[in-house]
Amino acid sequence: MVEESSESHVPGYVRPGHALRHVAGERRAWLPVALSMFTVAWGGNEFTPLLVLYRQAGEFSPVFVDLMLVAYAIGVAVGLLVTGPLTDRYGRRPIMLPAPVLAVLASVIIALAEHTAGWMTVGRFLSGLAVGMAMTGGGSWVKELSAPLFDPKAGPSSGAKRASMALTAGFAVGPAVAGVLAQWLPWPGQLSFGVHVVLSLVLVPLLLTIPETRQPAIHAKRRSVLDSLRVPSLRNPRFYAVVLPIAPWVFGSGFTAYATLSARMQDHVAHPLAFSGAITLLTLGVGFAIQQAAPAIAGTGGPRGPVVAMVATIAGFVGAVAVVLNPSVPVMLVACVFLGLSYGLCVYTGLSEVQRMAAPNELGALTGIFYCFTYTGMAFPALLTRLSDWFSYPLMLGFGAVVATIVLGVVSVTGRRF
């Protein structure tokens, strides 16, 4: 919720609600921002089913194919850590408006660099950078536009739910479309990126109609750049005791499903590219659906949200062990349902916790830090591939289930204490 601060007494300050009152009365002002977040997430994750294509082509080593996920994650981390403080200082529009354009540039580079490792890495980095910008600038913008001042029907959890669902929908639909196009239509390494470019360019004009919800000139005068990098909300012990333990499982669960398990199943299905896209859609589709009920599940604090999220995580990793021991489509589907529940509950719970504890002028920065920790989970596939020379997949995924059980024990205690 956008709160009235001391800046409201500065001459020339215009309350955001006044600027948007006519917008809120005519349409949902948050929706164009959420749609642009959707397209940026689409571009970020449509690459996932194509990992099967790159493995089949044999031009890149298996480790390099997985490391392209890491290049993407590094781009996301840079975007989150740099643009989080900047969006609090300069406003939401300057950070969010370039994000879909940068995502388009990334798609063009990746489509043209199908056989070039260096340019492929650059494209993946830029794609991640765009996603990081959308998460901080776009997520904060959606949160502020979801306040009752702008949207009378919005509840306390509306901002977190809308932001996380916009990203989840993009992460799910993008790879599903890419998998189908790459499996059955020409130009498998280019066509899906072309679709993303067209979709993004169609939706960008809608984003231009939404006014700023922050007052960047006011904040620039009252806070130095160095002050913008400081995030006093990080002193909240609940961030370390509850939020951080569940953060890596957001994408750790997701990418275990549609990167690691899909790779283990590609020799057991007739259409591996389409299957990979379908698995991504299933996993993140479940994650999207559970976020509808997540506010009721997680409540407004306490241990329930983190505990339920980690129970789903444990079940998902146990299911992953069953898949690699007995490659079976039905077993795979069940495992992916639980991994999708883990993704959806972990991302909603963490984001809602962050939005409750962040001061208004620290929302972007703290959101960026949280998302940065979620993306550490994207290193799971590359790590498992690298360690597979020494350890079996059942052993490594079983170890993941054990670690998730330990985290469950931790958050069940700290969720009550802090």
PDB file of N, CA and C in Angstrom, residues 33-46 71-84 87 92-110 121-141 166-167 171 196-197 200 204 207 251 367-368 371 375:
ATOM      1  N   VAL A  33       1.230  -3.042 -16.422  1.00  0.00           N
ATOM      2  CA  VAL A  33       2.543  -3.337 -15.847  1.00  0.00           C
ATOM      3  C   VAL A  33       2.708  -4.839 -15.675  1.00  0.00           C
ATOM      4  N   ALA A  34       1.659  -5.486 -15.167  1.00  0.00           N
ATOM      5  CA  ALA A  34       1.718  -6.939 -14.984  1.00  0.00           C
ATOM      6  C   ALA A  34       1.877  -7.655 -16.322  1.00  0.00           C
ATOM      7  N   LEU A  35       1.214  -7.160 -17.371  1.00  0.00           N
ATOM      8  CA  LEU A  35       1.345  -7.782 -18.692  1.00  0.00           C
ATOM      9  C   LEU A  35       2.766  -7.655 -19.229  1.00  0.00           C
ATOM     10  N   SER A  36       3.399  -6.517 -18.994  1.00  0.00           N
ATOM     11  CA  SER A  36       4.780  -6.363 -19.436  1.00  0.00           C
ATOM     12  C   SER A  36       5.719  -7.246 -18.622  1.00  0.00           C
ATOM     13  N   MET A  37       5.448  -7.406 -17.330  1.00  0.00           N
ATOM     14  CA  MET A  37       6.223  -8.353 -16.532  1.00  0.00           C
ATOM     15  C   MET A  37       6.060  -9.764 -17.089  1.00  0.00           C
ATOM     16  N   PHE A  38       4.840 -10.079 -17.516  1.00  0.00           N
ATOM     17  CA  PHE A  38       4.546 -11.379 -18.118  1.00  0.00           C
ATOM     18  C   PHE A  38       5.396 -11.617 -19.363  1.00  0.00           C
ATOM     19  N   THR A  39       5.491 -10.623 -20.244  1.00  0.00           N
ATOM     20  CA  THR A  39       6.258 -10.814 -21.476  1.00  0.00           C
ATOM     21  C   THR A  39       7.751 -10.913 -21.208  1.00  0.00           C
ATOM     22  N   VAL A  40       8.245 -10.149 -20.239  1.00  0.00           N
ATOM     23  CA  VAL A  40       9.669 -10.238 -19.901  1.00  0.00           C
ATOM     24  C   VAL A  40       9.992 -11.619 -19.333  1.00  0.00           C
ATOM     25  N   ALA A  41       9.110 -12.122 -18.456  1.00  0.00           N
ATOM     26  CA  ALA A  41       9.309 -13.468 -17.905  1.00  0.00           C
ATOM     27  C   ALA A  41       9.203 -14.523 -19.003  1.00  0.00           C
ATOM     28  N   TRP A  42       8.287 -14.333 -19.950  1.00  0.00           N
ATOM     29  CA  TRP A  42       8.160 -15.217 -21.118  1.00  0.00           C
ATOM     30  C   TRP A  42       9.509 -15.331 -21.819  1.00  0.00           C
ATOM     31  N   GLY A  43      10.118 -14.167 -22.107  1.00  0.00           N
ATOM     32  CA  GLY A  43      11.404 -14.168 -22.792  1.00  0.00           C
ATOM     33  C   GLY A  43      12.513 -14.791 -21.966  1.00  0.00           C
ATOM     34  N   GLY A  44      12.435 -14.645 -20.651  1.00  0.00           N
ATOM     35  CA  GLY A  44      13.474 -15.207 -19.803  1.00  0.00           C
ATOM     36  C   GLY A  44      13.461 -16.716 -19.733  1.00  0.00           C
ATOM     37  N   ASN A  45      12.278 -17.322 -19.798  1.00  0.00           N
ATOM     38  CA  ASN A  45      12.180 -18.765 -19.578  1.00  0.00           C
ATOM     39  C   ASN A  45      11.868 -19.567 -20.833  1.00  0.00           C
ATOM     40  N   GLU A  46      11.583 -18.913 -21.965  1.00  0.00           N
ATOM     41  CA  GLU A  46      11.280 -19.679 -23.182  1.00  0.00           C
ATOM     42  C   GLU A  46      12.496 -20.482 -23.657  1.00  0.00           C
ATOM     43  N   ALA A  71      24.389 -18.110 -16.556  1.00  0.00           N
ATOM     44  CA  ALA A  71      24.581 -16.789 -17.162  1.00  0.00           C
ATOM     45  C   ALA A  71      23.310 -15.953 -17.029  1.00  0.00           C
ATOM     46  N   TYR A  72      22.180 -16.585 -17.246  1.00  0.00           N
ATOM     47  CA  TYR A  72      20.886 -15.920 -17.066  1.00  0.00           C
ATOM     48  C   TYR A  72      20.708 -15.489 -15.608  1.00  0.00           C
ATOM     49  N   ALA A  73      21.035 -16.390 -14.677  1.00  0.00           N
ATOM     50  CA  ALA A  73      20.875 -16.080 -13.256  1.00  0.00           C
ATOM     51  C   ALA A  73      21.784 -14.930 -12.835  1.00  0.00           C
ATOM     52  N   ILE A  74      22.995 -14.871 -13.392  1.00  0.00           N
ATOM     53  CA  ILE A  74      23.896 -13.754 -13.083  1.00  0.00           C
ATOM     54  C   ILE A  74      23.290 -12.445 -13.580  1.00  0.00           C
ATOM     55  N   GLY A  75      22.716 -12.474 -14.788  1.00  0.00           N
ATOM     56  CA  GLY A  75      22.044 -11.281 -15.305  1.00  0.00           C
ATOM     57  C   GLY A  75      20.904 -10.841 -14.399  1.00  0.00           C
ATOM     58  N   VAL A  76      20.129 -11.811 -13.920  1.00  0.00           N
ATOM     59  CA  VAL A  76      19.038 -11.485 -13.003  1.00  0.00           C
ATOM     60  C   VAL A  76      19.585 -10.851 -11.728  1.00  0.00           C
ATOM     61  N   ALA A  77      20.648 -11.446 -11.180  1.00  0.00           N
ATOM     62  CA  ALA A  77      21.221 -10.935  -9.936  1.00  0.00           C
ATOM     63  C   ALA A  77      21.715  -9.501 -10.102  1.00  0.00           C
ATOM     64  N   VAL A  78      22.395  -9.225 -11.207  1.00  0.00           N
ATOM     65  CA  VAL A  78      22.855  -7.859 -11.467  1.00  0.00           C
ATOM     66  C   VAL A  78      21.663  -6.908 -11.563  1.00  0.00           C
ATOM     67  N   GLY A  79      20.640  -7.338 -12.307  1.00  0.00           N
ATOM     68  CA  GLY A  79      19.454  -6.504 -12.440  1.00  0.00           C
ATOM     69  C   GLY A  79      18.779  -6.233 -11.109  1.00  0.00           C
ATOM     70  N   LEU A  80      18.689  -7.252 -10.281  1.00  0.00           N
ATOM     71  CA  LEU A  80      18.021  -7.102  -8.994  1.00  0.00           C
ATOM     72  C   LEU A  80      18.797  -6.199  -8.046  1.00  0.00           C
ATOM     73  N   LEU A  81      20.093  -6.452  -7.916  1.00  0.00           N
ATOM     74  CA  LEU A  81      20.881  -5.727  -6.925  1.00  0.00           C
ATOM     75  C   LEU A  81      21.140  -4.280  -7.332  1.00  0.00           C
ATOM     76  N   VAL A  82      21.246  -4.026  -8.647  1.00  0.00           N
ATOM     77  CA  VAL A  82      21.505  -2.656  -9.108  1.00  0.00           C
ATOM     78  C   VAL A  82      20.212  -1.857  -9.208  1.00  0.00           C
ATOM     79  N   THR A  83      19.184  -2.437  -9.830  1.00  0.00           N
ATOM     80  CA  THR A  83      17.972  -1.654 -10.087  1.00  0.00           C
ATOM     81  C   THR A  83      17.036  -1.608  -8.893  1.00  0.00           C
ATOM     82  N   GLY A  84      17.210  -2.502  -7.912  1.00  0.00           N
ATOM     83  CA  GLY A  84      16.368  -2.426  -6.722  1.00  0.00           C
ATOM     84  C   GLY A  84      16.492  -1.080  -6.027  1.00  0.00           C
ATOM     85  N   THR A  87      15.258   1.908  -8.384  1.00  0.00           N
ATOM     86  CA  THR A  87      13.820   2.136  -8.555  1.00  0.00           C
ATOM     87  C   THR A  87      13.221   2.838  -7.344  1.00  0.00           C
ATOM     88  N   ARG A  92       9.563   3.964 -10.488  1.00  0.00           N
ATOM     89  CA  ARG A  92       9.303   2.651 -11.091  1.00  0.00           C
ATOM     90  C   ARG A  92       9.414   2.695 -12.615  1.00  0.00           C
ATOM     91  N   ARG A  93       8.927   3.759 -13.226  1.00  0.00           N
ATOM     92  CA  ARG A  93       8.912   3.841 -14.698  1.00  0.00           C
ATOM     93  C   ARG A  93      10.312   3.769 -15.318  1.00  0.00           C
ATOM     94  N   PRO A  94      11.304   4.525 -14.807  1.00  0.00           N
ATOM     95  CA  PRO A  94      12.623   4.488 -15.449  1.00  0.00           C
ATOM     96  C   PRO A  94      13.270   3.114 -15.442  1.00  0.00           C
ATOM     97  N   ILE A  95      12.865   2.257 -14.513  1.00  0.00           N
ATOM     98  CA  ILE A  95      13.432   0.903 -14.448  1.00  0.00           C
ATOM     99  C   ILE A  95      12.603  -0.078 -15.258  1.00  0.00           C
ATOM    100  N   MET A  96      11.276   0.024 -15.194  1.00  0.00           N
ATOM    101  CA  MET A  96      10.421  -0.958 -15.846  1.00  0.00           C
ATOM    102  C   MET A  96      10.285  -0.714 -17.343  1.00  0.00           C
ATOM    103  N   LEU A  97      10.239   0.522 -17.780  1.00  0.00           N
ATOM    104  CA  LEU A  97      10.012   0.791 -19.205  1.00  0.00           C
ATOM    105  C   LEU A  97      11.082   0.170 -20.116  1.00  0.00           C
ATOM    106  N   PRO A  98      12.365   0.199 -19.761  1.00  0.00           N
ATOM    107  CA  PRO A  98      13.363  -0.410 -20.661  1.00  0.00           C
ATOM    108  C   PRO A  98      13.384  -1.934 -20.610  1.00  0.00           C
ATOM    109  N   ALA A  99      12.767  -2.543 -19.585  1.00  0.00           N
ATOM    110  CA  ALA A  99      12.900  -3.991 -19.391  1.00  0.00           C
ATOM    111  C   ALA A  99      12.383  -4.802 -20.580  1.00  0.00           C
ATOM    112  N   PRO A 100      11.153  -4.569 -21.086  1.00  0.00           N
ATOM    113  CA  PRO A 100      10.703  -5.360 -22.244  1.00  0.00           C
ATOM    114  C   PRO A 100      11.517  -5.108 -23.497  1.00  0.00           C
ATOM    115  N   VAL A 101      12.055  -3.898 -23.655  1.00  0.00           N
ATOM    116  CA  VAL A 101      12.901  -3.601 -24.820  1.00  0.00           C
ATOM    117  C   VAL A 101      14.202  -4.386 -24.733  1.00  0.00           C
ATOM    118  N   LEU A 102      14.791  -4.438 -23.541  1.00  0.00           N
ATOM    119  CA  LEU A 102      16.016  -5.212 -23.338  1.00  0.00           C
ATOM    120  C   LEU A 102      15.750  -6.701 -23.544  1.00  0.00           C
ATOM    121  N   ALA A 103      14.571  -7.167 -23.121  1.00  0.00           N
ATOM    122  CA  ALA A 103      14.208  -8.566 -23.327  1.00  0.00           C
ATOM    123  C   ALA A 103      14.087  -8.886 -24.817  1.00  0.00           C
ATOM    124  N   VAL A 104      13.561  -7.948 -25.593  1.00  0.00           N
ATOM    125  CA  VAL A 104      13.477  -8.126 -27.048  1.00  0.00           C
ATOM    126  C   VAL A 104      14.873  -8.237 -27.655  1.00  0.00           C
ATOM    127  N   LEU A 105      15.778  -7.358 -27.245  1.00  0.00           N
ATOM    128  CA  LEU A 105      17.155  -7.414 -27.737  1.00  0.00           C
ATOM    129  C   LEU A 105      17.792  -8.760 -27.407  1.00  0.00           C
ATOM    130  N   ALA A 106      17.558  -9.256 -26.196  1.00  0.00           N
ATOM    131  CA  ALA A 106      18.112 -10.546 -25.798  1.00  0.00           C
ATOM    132  C   ALA A 106      17.580 -11.668 -26.686  1.00  0.00           C
ATOM    133  N   SER A 107      16.286 -11.660 -26.977  1.00  0.00           N
ATOM    134  CA  SER A 107      15.696 -12.700 -27.824  1.00  0.00           C
ATOM    135  C   SER A 107      16.295 -12.671 -29.231  1.00  0.00           C
ATOM    136  N   VAL A 108      16.512 -11.476 -29.757  1.00  0.00           N
ATOM    137  CA  VAL A 108      17.106 -11.360 -31.096  1.00  0.00           C
ATOM    138  C   VAL A 108      18.515 -11.939 -31.102  1.00  0.00           C
ATOM    139  N   ILE A 109      19.297 -11.624 -30.083  1.00  0.00           N
ATOM    140  CA  ILE A 109      20.675 -12.130 -30.011  1.00  0.00           C
ATOM    141  C   ILE A 109      20.695 -13.648 -29.904  1.00  0.00           C
ATOM    142  N   ILE A 110      19.854 -14.207 -29.031  1.00  0.00           N
ATOM    143  CA  ILE A 110      19.840 -15.657 -28.847  1.00  0.00           C
ATOM    144  C   ILE A 110      19.405 -16.361 -30.125  1.00  0.00           C
ATOM    145  N   THR A 121      25.746 -16.637 -24.616  1.00  0.00           N
ATOM    146  CA  THR A 121      25.925 -16.250 -23.220  1.00  0.00           C
ATOM    147  C   THR A 121      25.518 -14.796 -23.005  1.00  0.00           C
ATOM    148  N   VAL A 122      25.893 -13.913 -23.945  1.00  0.00           N
ATOM    149  CA  VAL A 122      25.506 -12.499 -23.851  1.00  0.00           C
ATOM    150  C   VAL A 122      23.987 -12.356 -23.875  1.00  0.00           C
ATOM    151  N   GLY A 123      23.344 -13.078 -24.789  1.00  0.00           N
ATOM    152  CA  GLY A 123      21.890 -13.009 -24.867  1.00  0.00           C
ATOM    153  C   GLY A 123      21.214 -13.478 -23.598  1.00  0.00           C
ATOM    154  N   ARG A 124      21.711 -14.563 -23.038  1.00  0.00           N
ATOM    155  CA  ARG A 124      21.117 -15.070 -21.804  1.00  0.00           C
ATOM    156  C   ARG A 124      21.328 -14.088 -20.645  1.00  0.00           C
ATOM    157  N   PHE A 125      22.500 -13.467 -20.596  1.00  0.00           N
ATOM    158  CA  PHE A 125      22.761 -12.475 -19.546  1.00  0.00           C
ATOM    159  C   PHE A 125      21.788 -11.301 -19.664  1.00  0.00           C
ATOM    160  N   LEU A 126      21.609 -10.784 -20.883  1.00  0.00           N
ATOM    161  CA  LEU A 126      20.701  -9.654 -21.078  1.00  0.00           C
ATOM    162  C   LEU A 126      19.255 -10.028 -20.770  1.00  0.00           C
ATOM    163  N   SER A 127      18.888 -11.250 -21.101  1.00  0.00           N
ATOM    164  CA  SER A 127      17.542 -11.722 -20.775  1.00  0.00           C
ATOM    165  C   SER A 127      17.329 -11.732 -19.269  1.00  0.00           C
ATOM    166  N   GLY A 128      18.328 -12.209 -18.540  1.00  0.00           N
ATOM    167  CA  GLY A 128      18.237 -12.197 -17.080  1.00  0.00           C
ATOM    168  C   GLY A 128      18.207 -10.790 -16.521  1.00  0.00           C
ATOM    169  N   LEU A 129      19.001  -9.895 -17.108  1.00  0.00           N
ATOM    170  CA  LEU A 129      19.013  -8.503 -16.655  1.00  0.00           C
ATOM    171  C   LEU A 129      17.626  -7.881 -16.794  1.00  0.00           C
ATOM    172  N   ALA A 130      16.951  -8.157 -17.910  1.00  0.00           N
ATOM    173  CA  ALA A 130      15.598  -7.632 -18.120  1.00  0.00           C
ATOM    174  C   ALA A 130      14.629  -8.175 -17.078  1.00  0.00           C
ATOM    175  N   VAL A 131      14.751  -9.469 -16.775  1.00  0.00           N
ATOM    176  CA  VAL A 131      13.872 -10.065 -15.763  1.00  0.00           C
ATOM    177  C   VAL A 131      14.117  -9.421 -14.399  1.00  0.00           C
ATOM    178  N   GLY A 132      15.392  -9.183 -14.051  1.00  0.00           N
ATOM    179  CA  GLY A 132      15.689  -8.530 -12.781  1.00  0.00           C
ATOM    180  C   GLY A 132      15.077  -7.146 -12.685  1.00  0.00           C
ATOM    181  N   MET A 133      15.131  -6.392 -13.779  1.00  0.00           N
ATOM    182  CA  MET A 133      14.524  -5.058 -13.807  1.00  0.00           C
ATOM    183  C   MET A 133      13.008  -5.139 -13.648  1.00  0.00           C
ATOM    184  N   ALA A 134      12.389  -6.140 -14.292  1.00  0.00           N
ATOM    185  CA  ALA A 134      10.938  -6.296 -14.180  1.00  0.00           C
ATOM    186  C   ALA A 134      10.529  -6.695 -12.771  1.00  0.00           C
ATOM    187  N   MET A 135      11.346  -7.504 -12.134  1.00  0.00           N
ATOM    188  CA  MET A 135      11.018  -7.946 -10.781  1.00  0.00           C
ATOM    189  C   MET A 135      11.054  -6.794  -9.786  1.00  0.00           C
ATOM    190  N   THR A 136      12.057  -5.918  -9.904  1.00  0.00           N
ATOM    191  CA  THR A 136      12.165  -4.810  -8.948  1.00  0.00           C
ATOM    192  C   THR A 136      11.255  -3.653  -9.334  1.00  0.00           C
ATOM    193  N   GLY A 137      11.495  -3.071 -10.524  1.00  0.00           N
ATOM    194  CA  GLY A 137      10.681  -1.936 -10.945  1.00  0.00           C
ATOM    195  C   GLY A 137       9.239  -2.307 -11.167  1.00  0.00           C
ATOM    196  N   GLY A 138       9.000  -3.394 -11.910  1.00  0.00           N
ATOM    197  CA  GLY A 138       7.636  -3.816 -12.190  1.00  0.00           C
ATOM    198  C   GLY A 138       6.916  -4.329 -10.967  1.00  0.00           C
ATOM    199  N   GLY A 139       7.592  -5.165 -10.179  1.00  0.00           N
ATOM    200  CA  GLY A 139       6.957  -5.710  -8.982  1.00  0.00           C
ATOM    201  C   GLY A 139       6.571  -4.625  -7.993  1.00  0.00           C
ATOM    202  N   SER A 140       7.465  -3.641  -7.782  1.00  0.00           N
ATOM    203  CA  SER A 140       7.151  -2.537  -6.875  1.00  0.00           C
ATOM    204  C   SER A 140       6.029  -1.673  -7.428  1.00  0.00           C
ATOM    205  N   TRP A 141       6.024  -1.480  -8.741  1.00  0.00           N
ATOM    206  CA  TRP A 141       4.976  -0.682  -9.386  1.00  0.00           C
ATOM    207  C   TRP A 141       3.620  -1.351  -9.223  1.00  0.00           C
ATOM    208  N   ALA A 166       1.994 -12.727 -12.294  1.00  0.00           N
ATOM    209  CA  ALA A 166       2.387 -12.230 -13.615  1.00  0.00           C
ATOM    210  C   ALA A 166       3.694 -12.877 -14.056  1.00  0.00           C
ATOM    211  N   LEU A 167       4.659 -12.932 -13.144  1.00  0.00           N
ATOM    212  CA  LEU A 167       5.937 -13.560 -13.469  1.00  0.00           C
ATOM    213  C   LEU A 167       5.766 -15.054 -13.711  1.00  0.00           C
ATOM    214  N   PHE A 171       6.708 -17.167 -17.028  1.00  0.00           N
ATOM    215  CA  PHE A 171       7.673 -18.263 -16.937  1.00  0.00           C
ATOM    216  C   PHE A 171       7.066 -19.579 -17.421  1.00  0.00           C
ATOM    217  N   HIS A 196       8.020 -13.984 -29.220  1.00  0.00           N
ATOM    218  CA  HIS A 196       8.221 -13.154 -28.030  1.00  0.00           C
ATOM    219  C   HIS A 196       8.456 -11.695 -28.401  1.00  0.00           C
ATOM    220  N   VAL A 197       9.233 -11.458 -29.432  1.00  0.00           N
ATOM    221  CA  VAL A 197       9.519 -10.087 -29.869  1.00  0.00           C
ATOM    222  C   VAL A 197       8.223  -9.383 -30.274  1.00  0.00           C
ATOM    223  N   SER A 200       5.945  -8.661 -27.207  1.00  0.00           N
ATOM    224  CA  SER A 200       6.483  -7.593 -26.369  1.00  0.00           C
ATOM    225  C   SER A 200       6.219  -6.228 -26.986  1.00  0.00           C
ATOM    226  N   VAL A 204       4.129  -3.048 -25.167  1.00  0.00           N
ATOM    227  CA  VAL A 204       4.878  -1.908 -24.634  1.00  0.00           C
ATOM    228  C   VAL A 204       4.079  -0.610 -24.646  1.00  0.00           C
ATOM    229  N   LEU A 207       2.088  -0.016 -21.542  1.00  0.00           N
ATOM    230  CA  LEU A 207       2.882   0.334 -20.367  1.00  0.00           C
ATOM    231  C   LEU A 207       3.136   1.836 -20.303  1.00  0.00           C
ATOM    232  N   PHE A 251      13.345 -21.322  -7.345  1.00  0.00           N
ATOM    233  CA  PHE A 251      13.811 -21.805  -8.646  1.00  0.00           C
ATOM    234  C   PHE A 251      14.586 -23.112  -8.527  1.00  0.00           C
ATOM    235  N   THR A 367      13.004  -6.197  -2.323  1.00  0.00           N
ATOM    236  CA  THR A 367      12.465  -7.161  -3.280  1.00  0.00           C
ATOM    237  C   THR A 367      13.582  -7.742  -4.133  1.00  0.00           C
ATOM    238  N   GLY A 368      14.483  -6.870  -4.590  1.00  0.00           N
ATOM    239  CA  GLY A 368      15.602  -7.330  -5.399  1.00  0.00           C
ATOM    240  C   GLY A 368      16.501  -8.296  -4.647  1.00  0.00           C
ATOM    241  N   TYR A 371      14.665 -11.714  -4.413  1.00  0.00           N
ATOM    242  CA  TYR A 371      14.685 -12.438  -5.685  1.00  0.00           C
ATOM    243  C   TYR A 371      16.089 -12.918  -6.040  1.00  0.00           C
ATOM    244  N   TYR A 375      17.198 -16.888  -7.067  1.00  0.00           N
ATOM    245  CA  TYR A 375      17.857 -17.334  -8.292  1.00  0.00           C
ATOM    246  C   TYR A 375      19.114 -18.158  -8.029  1.00  0.00           C
TER     247      TYR A 375
END
